[in-house]
CSV table of C-alpha atoms in Angstrom, one decimal:
chain,number,residue,atom,x,y,z
K,16,MET,CA,0.0,-0.1,-0.1
K,17,ALA,CA,1.7,3.2,-1.0
K,18,LEU,CA,0.7,5.7,1.4
K,19,ASN,CA,2.3,9.3,1.5
K,20,ILE,CA,0.8,12.5,2.4
K,21,MET,CA,-2.6,12.2,2.7
K,22,GLU,CA,-5.6,15.2,3.0
K,23,SER,CA,-7.9,13.7,5.9
K,24,LYS,CA,-10.9,15.2,7.2
K,25,GLU,CA,-10.8,15.7,10.9
K,26,TRP,CA,-14.4,17.5,13.0
K,27,TYR,CA,-12.4,20.0,15.8
K,28,LEU,CA,-14.6,21.9,18.4
K,29,ALA,CA,-14.4,25.8,18.0
K,30,SER,CA,-16.1,26.9,20.0
K,31,TYR,CA,-17.8,25.3,23.3
K,32,ALA,CA,-21.6,25.0,23.5
K,33,ALA,CA,-22.7,26.0,27.2
K,34,GLU,CA,-26.5,25.5,26.7
K,35,GLY,CA,-28.7,23.5,23.4
K,36,VAL,CA,-27.3,21.2,21.0
K,37,PRO,CA,-24.0,21.6,20.3
K,38,THR,CA,-24.0,22.6,16.1
K,39,THR,CA,-22.1,23.7,12.9
K,40,GLU,CA,-21.4,26.5,14.9
K,41,HIS,CA,-19.5,25.0,17.2
K,42,LEU,CA,-18.2,21.9,15.5
K,43,LYS,CA,-16.1,22.5,12.2
K,44,LEU,CA,-15.0,19.7,10.0
K,45,ARG,CA,-11.2,20.5,8.4
K,46,THR,CA,-8.7,18.8,5.7
K,47,VAL,CA,-4.9,18.5,6.9
K,48,PRO,CA,-2.3,16.8,5.0
K,49,LEU,CA,-0.9,14.2,6.8
K,50,SER,CA,2.1,11.8,6.8
K,51,LEU,CA,1.6,8.2,6.7
K,52,SER,CA,4.9,6.8,5.7
K,53,LEU,CA,6.6,4.5,8.1
K,54,ASP,CA,9.8,6.6,8.7
K,55,SER,CA,7.3,9.8,9.5
K,56,ILE,CA,5.8,7.5,12.6
K,57,PRO,CA,7.7,8.0,16.1
K,58,ASP,CA,7.8,4.8,18.2
K,59,ALA,CA,5.2,3.2,19.9
K,60,HIS,CA,2.8,4.6,17.5
K,61,VAL,CA,0.6,3.4,15.1
K,62,ALA,CA,-1.4,5.4,11.7
K,63,LEU,CA,-4.5,4.2,11.3
K,64,GLN,CA,-7.8,4.2,9.4
K,65,PRO,CA,-11.0,4.8,11.7
K,66,LEU,CA,-13.3,2.6,10.8
K,67,PHE,CA,-16.5,3.3,13.0
K,68,ILE,CA,-17.1,5.9,15.9
K,69,SER,CA,-19.3,5.4,18.8
K,70,VAL,CA,-21.2,8.6,19.0
K,71,ASP,CA,-22.3,9.2,23.1
K,72,PRO,CA,-24.0,11.4,25.2
K,73,TYR,CA,-20.8,12.0,27.3
K,74,ILE,CA,-19.4,14.1,24.0
K,75,ARG,CA,-22.2,16.4,25.0
K,76,THR,CA,-20.8,17.0,28.5
K,77,ARG,CA,-17.1,17.6,27.3
K,78,MET,CA,-18.4,20.8,24.8
K,79,SER,CA,-19.7,22.8,27.3
K,80,GLY,CA,-16.5,24.4,28.7
K,81,SER,CA,-17.6,23.5,31.8
K,82,ARG,CA,-16.5,21.1,34.4
K,83,ASP,CA,-19.8,20.6,36.6
K,84,GLY,CA,-21.6,17.6,36.2
K,85,LEU,CA,-19.8,14.7,34.5
K,86,TYR,CA,-16.5,16.6,35.4
K,87,SER,CA,-15.3,15.2,32.1
K,88,PRO,CA,-12.2,17.2,30.8
K,89,GLN,CA,-13.7,19.3,27.5
K,90,TYR,CA,-12.5,18.8,24.2
K,91,PRO,CA,-9.3,21.6,24.0
K,92,LEU,CA,-10.4,24.0,20.8
K,93,ASN,CA,-9.0,23.7,18.0
K,94,GLN,CA,-7.8,20.2,18.0
K,95,VAL,CA,-9.2,17.0,17.3
K,96,ILE,CA,-12.1,15.9,18.9
K,97,THR,CA,-11.7,12.3,20.4
K,98,ALA,CA,-14.3,9.9,21.3
K,99,PHE,CA,-14.3,5.7,21.0
K,100,GLY,CA,-13.7,4.1,17.9
K,101,VAL,CA,-12.2,1.2,15.9
K,102,GLY,CA,-9.9,1.4,13.7
K,103,ARG,CA,-7.5,-0.5,11.2
K,104,VAL,CA,-3.6,-0.2,11.6
K,105,LEU,CA,-1.8,1.0,7.9
K,106,ARG,CA,1.6,1.7,9.4
K,107,SER,CA,3.1,0.6,12.7
K,108,ASN,CA,6.0,1.6,14.6
K,109,ASP,CA,4.7,-0.8,17.8
K,110,ASP,CA,6.1,-4.6,17.5
K,111,LYS,CA,2.4,-5.3,19.3
K,112,TYR,CA,0.6,-3.9,16.1
K,113,GLY,CA,0.8,-5.0,12.6
K,114,GLU,CA,-0.5,-3.6,9.6
K,115,GLY,CA,-4.1,-4.8,8.9
K,116,ASP,CA,-4.7,-5.5,12.6
K,117,ILE,CA,-8.4,-3.9,13.4
K,118,VAL,CA,-8.1,-2.1,16.6
K,119,LEU,CA,-10.7,-0.5,19.6
K,120,SER,CA,-9.9,2.9,21.2
K,121,PRO,CA,-11.4,4.8,23.4
K,122,PHE,CA,-9.4,7.9,22.4
K,123,LEU,CA,-10.0,7.9,18.4
K,124,PRO,CA,-9.8,10.6,16.6
K,125,VAL,CA,-13.0,11.4,14.8
K,126,ALA,CA,-10.9,11.6,11.5
K,127,GLU,CA,-10.6,10.0,8.1
K,128,TYR,CA,-6.9,9.2,8.8
K,129,CYS,CA,-5.0,10.0,12.0
K,130,LEU,CA,-1.5,8.9,13.7
K,131,VAL,CA,-1.6,8.0,17.8
K,132,PRO,CA,0.5,6.6,20.0
K,133,SER,CA,0.0,2.7,20.6
K,134,GLY,CA,-0.8,4.0,24.5
K,135,VAL,CA,-4.3,4.7,23.6
K,136,VAL,CA,-5.7,1.3,21.5
K,137,ILE,CA,-6.9,-1.3,24.9
K,138,ARG,CA,-7.3,-4.3,22.1
K,139,LYS,CA,-7.0,-6.3,19.1
K,140,LEU,CA,-10.3,-7.4,17.6
K,141,ASP,CA,-10.3,-10.4,15.4
K,142,PRO,CA,-14.2,-9.9,14.4
K,143,ALA,CA,-14.3,-12.7,11.7
K,144,ALA,CA,-13.1,-15.4,14.6
K,145,ALA,CA,-15.4,-14.1,17.1
K,146,GLY,CA,-18.4,-13.7,14.7
K,147,ILE,CA,-19.5,-10.1,16.2
K,148,PRO,CA,-20.0,-7.5,13.6
K,149,LEU,CA,-17.8,-4.5,14.2
K,150,PRO,CA,-20.3,-2.0,15.3
K,151,GLU,CA,-21.5,-4.1,17.7
K,152,TYR,CA,-18.2,-3.6,19.9
K,153,LEU,CA,-19.4,0.0,19.9
K,154,SER,CA,-22.7,-0.8,21.0
K,155,CYS,CA,-23.4,-4.3,23.2
K,156,LEU,CA,-19.7,-4.4,23.8
K,157,GLY,CA,-18.6,-1.0,23.6
K,158,ILE,CA,-19.7,2.4,25.9
K,159,PRO,CA,-23.0,1.4,26.4
K,160,GLY,CA,-23.0,-2.3,27.1
K,161,PHE,CA,-20.5,-1.4,29.2
K,162,ALA,CA,-22.5,1.5,30.8
K,163,ALA,CA,-25.1,-1.0,31.0
K,164,TRP,CA,-23.3,-4.1,33.0
K,165,VAL,CA,-22.0,-1.7,35.6
K,166,GLY,CA,-25.0,-0.4,36.3
K,167,ILE,CA,-27.2,-3.2,36.9
K,168,HIS,CA,-24.2,-6.3,37.0
K,169,LEU,CA,-22.1,-4.6,39.9
K,170,LEU,CA,-24.1,-1.3,41.2
K,171,GLY,CA,-27.8,-2.3,40.8
K,172,ASP,CA,-27.3,-6.5,41.7
K,173,PRO,CA,-30.7,-7.4,41.2
K,174,LYS,CA,-32.1,-10.6,42.5
K,175,PRO,CA,-34.5,-12.7,40.7
K,176,GLY,CA,-38.3,-11.7,41.1
K,177,SER,CA,-36.9,-7.8,41.9
K,178,ASN,CA,-39.0,-4.5,40.4
K,179,VAL,CA,-36.3,-2.8,37.6
K,180,PHE,CA,-36.9,0.6,36.5
K,181,ILE,CA,-34.7,1.9,33.4
K,182,SER,CA,-35.4,5.3,31.7
K,183,ALA,CA,-34.5,6.5,28.4
K,184,ALA,CA,-34.4,2.8,28.0
K,185,ALA,CA,-35.0,3.0,24.0
K,186,GLY,CA,-31.8,4.6,24.1
K,187,GLY,CA,-28.2,2.8,23.8
K,188,VAL,CA,-27.8,2.0,27.9
K,189,GLY,CA,-31.4,1.7,28.1
K,190,MET,CA,-31.8,-1.0,25.3
K,191,VAL,CA,-28.4,-3.8,27.1
K,192,ALA,CA,-29.8,-2.6,30.4
K,193,GLY,CA,-33.0,-4.3,30.0
K,194,GLN,CA,-32.0,-7.4,28.3
K,195,LEU,CA,-29.4,-8.3,31.1
K,196,ALA,CA,-31.6,-7.3,33.9
K,197,LYS,CA,-34.2,-9.7,32.3
K,198,LEU,CA,-31.3,-12.8,32.3
K,199,LYS,CA,-31.5,-12.4,36.4
K,200,GLY,CA,-35.2,-12.7,36.5
K,201,CYS,CA,-36.4,-9.6,37.5
K,202,ARG,CA,-39.5,-7.8,36.2
K,203,VAL,CA,-38.5,-5.0,33.5
K,204,ILE,CA,-40.2,-1.6,33.1
K,205,GLY,CA,-38.7,1.2,30.8
K,206,SER,CA,-39.9,4.5,30.5
K,207,THR,CA,-39.0,5.8,27.0
K,208,GLY,CA,-40.5,8.8,24.1
K,209,SER,CA,-42.5,7.8,21.8
K,210,ASP,CA,-45.0,4.7,21.2
K,211,ALA,CA,-43.2,3.1,18.6
K,212,LYS,CA,-39.6,2.5,21.4
K,213,VAL,CA,-42.8,1.3,23.9
K,214,GLN,CA,-43.4,-1.3,21.3
K,215,LEU,CA,-39.7,-1.8,20.7
K,216,LEU,CA,-38.9,-2.3,23.6
K,217,LYS,CA,-41.5,-5.0,25.0
K,218,GLU,CA,-41.0,-6.8,21.1
K,219,GLU,CA,-37.3,-6.6,20.6
K,220,PHE,CA,-35.8,-6.2,24.4
K,221,GLY,CA,-37.9,-8.3,26.5
K,222,TYR,CA,-39.3,-5.5,28.8
K,223,ASP,CA,-42.2,-6.8,30.6
K,224,ASP,CA,-44.1,-3.4,30.2
K,225,ALA,CA,-43.0,0.7,29.2
K,226,PHE,CA,-44.6,3.9,28.9
K,227,ASN,CA,-44.5,6.6,26.3
K,228,TYR,CA,-43.3,9.7,29.0
K,229,ASN,CA,-44.6,12.4,27.1
K,230,LYS,CA,-48.0,10.8,27.3
K,231,GLU,CA,-47.5,11.0,30.9
K,232,ALA,CA,-48.6,14.2,32.4
K,233,ASP,CA,-47.6,12.8,36.4
K,234,PHE,CA,-44.7,10.7,36.7
K,235,ASP,CA,-45.6,10.2,40.1
K,236,ALA,CA,-49.3,8.2,39.1
K,237,ALA,CA,-47.5,6.5,36.4
K,238,LEU,CA,-44.7,4.4,38.9
K,239,SER,CA,-47.7,4.2,41.2
K,240,LYS,CA,-49.6,1.8,38.2
K,241,TYR,CA,-46.3,0.5,36.3
K,242,PHE,CA,-45.0,-0.5,39.8
K,243,PRO,CA,-47.6,-1.2,42.4
K,244,ASN,CA,-45.0,-2.9,44.7
K,245,GLY,CA,-42.2,-0.6,44.4
K,246,ILE,CA,-39.0,-0.5,42.8
K,247,ASP,CA,-35.8,-2.3,43.9
K,248,VAL,CA,-33.8,-0.8,41.3
K,249,TYR,CA,-33.5,2.1,39.3
K,250,LEU,CA,-30.8,3.0,36.5
K,251,ASP,CA,-31.2,6.4,36.2
K,252,ASN,CA,-30.7,7.9,32.4
K,253,VAL,CA,-32.4,10.9,32.3
K,254,GLY,CA,-32.2,13.0,35.6
K,255,GLY,CA,-34.6,15.5,36.1
K,256,LYS,CA,-38.3,15.0,36.7
K,257,MET,CA,-38.2,11.6,36.5
K,258,LEU,CA,-35.6,10.7,39.3
K,259,GLU,CA,-38.1,13.0,41.4
K,260,ALA,CA,-41.1,10.5,40.6
K,261,VAL,CA,-38.9,7.5,41.5
K,262,LEU,CA,-37.9,8.5,44.8
K,263,ASN,CA,-41.8,8.2,46.0
K,264,HIS,CA,-41.9,4.8,44.7
K,265,VAL,CA,-38.7,3.2,46.1
K,266,ASN,CA,-38.6,-0.3,48.4
K,267,LEU,CA,-36.4,-0.6,51.3
K,268,HIS,CA,-32.5,-0.7,50.3
K,269,ALA,CA,-33.2,0.1,47.0
K,270,ARG,CA,-30.0,0.3,44.5
K,271,ILE,CA,-29.9,4.0,41.9
K,272,PRO,CA,-27.2,3.9,39.7
K,273,ILE,CA,-27.1,6.5,37.7
K,274,CYS,CA,-25.1,6.6,34.4
K,275,GLY,CA,-26.5,9.7,33.2
K,276,MET,CA,-28.9,12.7,33.2
K,277,ILE,CA,-29.3,13.5,29.5
K,278,SER,CA,-32.4,16.1,30.4
K,279,GLN,CA,-29.9,18.0,32.0
K,280,TYR,CA,-27.2,18.6,29.9
K,281,ASN,CA,-28.6,21.0,27.4
K,282,GLN,CA,-28.9,23.2,30.4
K,283,THR,CA,-26.7,25.2,32.8
K,284,TRP,CA,-26.4,23.9,36.4
K,285,THR,CA,-28.9,27.0,38.1
K,286,GLU,CA,-31.7,25.8,35.3
K,287,ARG,CA,-31.4,22.3,35.5
K,288,ASP,CA,-34.9,20.1,37.8
K,289,GLY,CA,-34.6,20.1,41.1
K,290,VAL,CA,-35.1,16.8,43.1
K,291,ARG,CA,-36.9,17.5,46.2
K,292,ASN,CA,-37.5,14.6,47.8
K,293,LEU,CA,-34.2,13.5,48.4
K,294,LEU,CA,-34.8,12.1,52.5
K,295,ASN,CA,-36.7,9.5,50.8
K,296,ILE,CA,-33.4,8.4,50.3
K,297,VAL,CA,-32.5,8.2,54.0
K,298,GLY,CA,-35.6,7.1,55.1
K,299,LYS,CA,-36.1,3.7,52.6
K,300,GLU,CA,-32.1,3.4,53.3
K,301,VAL,CA,-31.7,3.7,49.5
K,302,ARG,CA,-27.8,3.6,47.6
K,303,MET,CA,-27.9,6.1,45.1
K,304,GLU,CA,-24.4,6.1,43.6
K,305,GLY,CA,-23.2,7.4,40.7
K,306,TYR,CA,-20.9,5.7,38.2
K,307,LEU,CA,-17.8,7.0,35.4
K,308,LEU,CA,-16.9,3.9,33.3
K,309,GLY,CA,-12.8,4.6,34.2
K,310,SER,CA,-13.1,3.6,37.8
K,311,TYR,CA,-14.4,0.1,36.1
K,312,VAL,CA,-11.9,-0.5,33.5
K,313,ASP,CA,-10.4,-3.2,35.5
K,314,ARG,CA,-13.5,-4.7,35.0
K,315,PHE,CA,-13.4,-4.4,31.2
K,316,GLU,CA,-12.5,-7.8,30.2
K,317,GLU,CA,-14.9,-9.2,32.0
K,318,PHE,CA,-17.7,-7.5,30.7
K,319,ALA,CA,-16.5,-8.5,27.5
K,320,ALA,CA,-16.2,-11.8,27.8
K,321,GLU,CA,-19.7,-12.4,29.4
K,322,MET,CA,-21.8,-10.0,26.9
K,323,GLY,CA,-20.1,-11.6,23.6
K,324,ASN,CA,-21.0,-14.9,24.9
K,325,TYR,CA,-24.3,-13.4,25.6
K,326,ILE,CA,-24.0,-12.2,21.8
K,327,LYS,CA,-23.7,-15.7,20.2
K,328,GLN,CA,-25.8,-17.6,22.0
K,329,GLY,CA,-28.6,-14.5,20.8
K,330,LYS,CA,-29.3,-13.9,24.7
K,331,ILE,CA,-28.5,-10.0,24.1
K,332,SER,CA,-29.1,-7.8,20.7
K,333,SER,CA,-29.2,-4.1,20.0
K,334,LYS,CA,-30.6,-1.8,17.0
K,335,ILE,CA,-28.0,0.2,15.7
K,336,LYS,CA,-28.4,3.4,13.7
K,337,ILE,CA,-24.7,4.3,11.4
K,338,TYR,CA,-24.4,7.9,9.8
K,339,GLU,CA,-22.7,7.1,6.4
K,340,GLY,CA,-20.0,9.1,6.6
K,341,ILE,CA,-17.5,11.5,8.5
K,342,GLU,CA,-19.1,14.4,7.6
K,343,ARG,CA,-22.7,13.4,9.3
K,344,PHE,CA,-20.7,13.8,12.6
K,345,ALA,CA,-22.7,17.1,14.0
K,346,GLU,CA,-25.9,15.5,12.5
K,347,SER,CA,-25.4,12.7,14.5
K,348,ILE,CA,-24.8,14.6,18.1
K,349,GLY,CA,-27.9,16.1,17.1
K,350,SER,CA,-29.9,13.4,16.8
K,351,LEU,CA,-28.7,11.9,20.5
K,352,PHE,CA,-31.1,14.5,22.4
K,353,SER,CA,-34.3,13.9,19.2
K,354,SER,CA,-37.1,11.9,20.7
K,355,SER,CA,-36.8,10.4,18.3
K,356,ASN,CA,-33.4,8.7,18.6
K,357,THR,CA,-33.7,5.1,19.0
K,358,GLY,CA,-30.7,3.0,20.3
K,359,LYS,CA,-26.8,3.4,19.3
K,360,VAL,CA,-25.1,6.1,17.4
K,361,ILE,CA,-22.2,5.3,15.3
K,362,ILE,CA,-20.6,6.8,12.1
K,363,GLU,CA,-19.4,4.8,9.6
K,364,VAL,CA,-16.0,7.2,8.6
K,365,LYS,CA,-15.9,6.2,4.9
K,366,PRO,CA,-12.5,7.8,3.8
K,367,GLN,CA,-11.2,8.2,0.6
K,368,PRO,CA,-8.8,5.5,-0.2
K,369,ALA,CA,-5.4,5.5,0.9
């Protein structure tokens, strides 16, 4: 393969978006020259061709210019954005990787081609041997699946017969979390944003029931209907008014893993919904715990092995929406916060041939 100076498109953050969904006013696409010849690659670096890039809600929190909430490091202005992704090695100056290797990285530049330290690669993939499509490594086997596994398996730890509630249930995390809870023998209810998604949860992902929160004027009344015997585990993906309603229905020693609060991401902290009934946590001895996946990296291989087996056995599936072409990155971020979005959002890069 003759690789010299390539023209590579890449996305960068031109300005922070304190409120609302980032748009092309904040996100810019540019073309940069990049040398992929072997003699231009430093020691312990690899030249990659990104194939698929994961678009996850946490990315939004790194574009606000503020470190509140998730306290995620902000993307530096005018530098290429990075995300969880799958790439192909084009050139390598590290003995651990060779040309053609398919690799997974949590810090893959959102670009057609890139040069990165080999230390940001976390594992090699063998999709042919595993029989698992590459996009699945960014869905059930990626950030959403890992977040669901940590929330349900490690922190929620529901017992057979437990009443489990999952918000944003048709999103990338929720669709996996519900299936994991069902595998543990739980009764699982989800909330989502449309009747079509309610049907999807029940027919494709095995939820016992689900409701369209846009049709519920009173979340408290809705939870009384769906949880007459209370809630044992609530995986929170939305925060705000739904979290407040849940706290009126928790059972003794309930557990609430806080995976995210997507309803609050596009607001400054002074405009976010407050929760007025936190005293219920004391009276019901509830364990409510936020978590970041970086704190559980040592469990990733265990997760990957377990989830891989579930996928091969047909016990867990996902719904993936693929945007074709790196040019659609800004559009894909907007889709995350649309009520019409279902499942995992992924960019298929499709670069110009090297």
